[in-house]
């Protein structure tokens, strides 16, 4: 499966952005999809994941501000990011773990990143 992330940009503190992750090549049925970010000099951070049924989990750092959702008909996963902070600035990647693999340790598919910059 190919994952295409989009929606990043430059925003001010407190603003919102919605990232999209469009999948092609196969259906996302039974695939866990999530978002990961990495800022320069920092470790990769697993932000959120959602399974086929819509069950989701979040990192504490984004809980209450970010919402992950998926449109199975469009084979797309979204990350709504509200109340953005300068520390949210990073390259955001969507990633997927196919059926039978565990998130995040067995992520198999990665999309290209989309840059999010938050000015103070």
Short mmCIF file of C-alpha atoms in Angstrom, two decimals:
data_model
loop_
_atom_site.label_atom_id
_atom_site.label_comp_id
_atom_site.label_asym_id
_atom_site.label_seq_id
_atom_site.Cartn_x
_atom_site.Cartn_y
_atom_site.Cartn_z
CA UNK A 1 0.00 0.00 0.00
CA UNK A 2 1.17 3.52 -0.76
CA UNK A 3 0.40 6.25 1.76
CA UNK A 4 0.25 9.90 0.75
CA UNK A 5 0.23 12.44 3.57
CA UNK A 6 -0.83 16.03 3.02
CA UNK A 7 -2.16 19.06 4.82
CA UNK A 8 0.87 20.39 6.63
CA UNK A 9 1.81 24.02 6.64
CA UNK A 10 2.82 27.07 8.63
CA UNK A 11 0.34 28.24 11.25
CA UNK A 12 0.31 30.39 14.34
CA UNK A 13 0.06 29.13 17.89
CA UNK A 14 -3.49 28.14 18.68
CA UNK A 15 -4.45 27.44 15.09
CA UNK A 16 -5.73 24.19 13.62
CA UNK A 17 -4.67 21.96 10.77
CA UNK A 18 -6.08 18.77 9.33
CA UNK A 19 -3.69 16.23 7.91
CA UNK A 20 -4.85 13.61 5.44
CA UNK A 21 -3.36 10.23 4.67
CA UNK A 22 -4.69 8.75 1.45
CA UNK A 23 -3.96 5.11 0.76
CA UNK A 24 -3.69 3.45 -2.62
CA UNK A 25 -2.74 0.04 -3.83
CA UNK A 26 -4.93 -1.85 -1.41
CA UNK A 27 -7.81 -1.27 0.91
CA UNK A 28 -7.15 -0.24 4.47
CA UNK A 29 -9.57 -2.87 5.69
CA UNK A 30 -8.28 -4.36 8.91
CA UNK A 31 -5.20 -2.16 8.74
CA UNK A 32 -4.21 -0.06 11.72
CA UNK A 33 -3.21 3.41 10.57
CA UNK A 34 -1.60 6.10 12.63
CA UNK A 35 0.40 9.28 12.74
CA UNK A 36 3.98 9.69 13.82
CA UNK A 37 6.02 12.85 14.06
CA UNK A 38 9.66 13.67 14.30
CA UNK A 39 11.24 17.00 15.07
CA UNK A 40 14.92 17.77 14.51
CA UNK A 41 17.02 16.37 17.32
CA UNK A 42 14.06 14.61 18.93
CA UNK A 43 12.93 11.03 19.00
CA UNK A 44 10.15 9.77 16.83
CA UNK A 45 6.81 10.16 18.58
CA UNK A 46 3.84 7.92 17.92
CA UNK A 47 0.86 10.24 18.21
CA UNK A 48 -2.30 8.35 17.42
CA UNK A 49 -3.61 5.21 15.79
CA UNK A 50 -6.96 3.97 14.64
CA UNK A 51 -8.15 0.53 13.70
CA UNK A 52 -10.74 -0.56 11.18
CA UNK A 53 -13.59 -0.29 13.69
CA UNK A 54 -12.62 3.23 14.65
CA UNK A 55 -11.05 2.44 17.98
CA UNK A 56 -8.26 4.89 18.61
CA UNK A 57 -5.50 5.70 21.05
CA UNK A 58 -3.43 8.81 21.59
CA UNK A 59 -0.14 9.88 23.06
CA UNK A 60 -0.54 11.95 26.20
CA UNK A 61 1.12 14.90 24.50
CA UNK A 62 -1.76 15.29 22.02
CA UNK A 63 -4.71 13.83 23.88
CA UNK A 64 -7.58 16.29 23.91
CA UNK A 65 -6.11 18.40 21.09
CA UNK A 66 -5.70 15.94 18.22
CA UNK A 67 -8.35 13.67 16.79
CA UNK A 68 -7.71 10.79 14.45
CA UNK A 69 -10.47 9.54 12.19
CA UNK A 70 -10.85 7.47 9.09
CA UNK A 71 -13.14 7.35 6.09
CA UNK A 72 -13.04 3.75 4.97
CA UNK A 73 -14.96 4.51 1.79
CA UNK A 74 -12.27 7.00 0.76
CA UNK A 75 -9.42 4.84 2.09
CA UNK A 76 -8.22 7.88 3.99
CA UNK A 77 -7.21 8.65 7.56
CA UNK A 78 -7.21 12.13 9.03
CA UNK A 79 -5.55 13.89 11.92
CA UNK A 80 -7.35 16.98 13.13
CA UNK A 81 -4.95 19.09 15.12
CA UNK A 82 -6.34 21.88 17.26
CA UNK A 83 -4.71 24.42 19.54
CA UNK A 84 -1.32 23.88 17.95
CA UNK A 85 1.75 24.77 19.95
CA UNK A 86 5.31 25.53 18.85
CA UNK A 87 6.38 22.16 20.25
CA UNK A 88 4.06 20.46 17.76
CA UNK A 89 6.31 21.55 14.92
CA UNK A 90 7.70 18.49 13.20
CA UNK A 91 7.49 16.36 10.11
CA UNK A 92 4.33 14.28 10.38
CA UNK A 93 4.16 10.83 8.84
CA UNK A 94 1.27 8.48 8.40
CA UNK A 95 2.06 4.81 8.80
CA UNK A 96 0.23 1.52 8.78
CA UNK A 97 0.46 -1.92 10.28
CA UNK A 98 -1.20 -4.59 8.13
CA UNK A 99 -3.46 -7.30 9.55
CA UNK A 100 -1.60 -9.46 12.02
CA UNK A 101 1.03 -6.86 12.79
CA UNK A 102 1.17 -4.76 15.93
CA UNK A 103 1.24 -0.98 16.11
CA UNK A 104 3.74 0.59 16.42
CA UNK A 105 6.41 -2.06 16.65
CA UNK A 106 5.45 -3.75 13.40
CA UNK A 107 4.63 -0.80 11.22
CA UNK A 108 5.15 -1.90 7.65
CA UNK A 109 4.06 1.01 5.49
CA UNK A 110 5.19 4.61 5.73
CA UNK A 111 4.04 7.66 3.85
CA UNK A 112 6.22 10.58 3.02
CA UNK A 113 6.19 13.30 5.63
CA UNK A 114 4.36 16.57 5.68
CA UNK A 115 5.91 19.51 7.49
CA UNK A 116 4.02 21.30 10.25
CA UNK A 117 5.47 24.56 11.49
CA UNK A 118 3.93 26.52 14.35
CA UNK A 119 5.01 30.09 14.95
CA UNK A 120 4.79 31.61 18.39
#
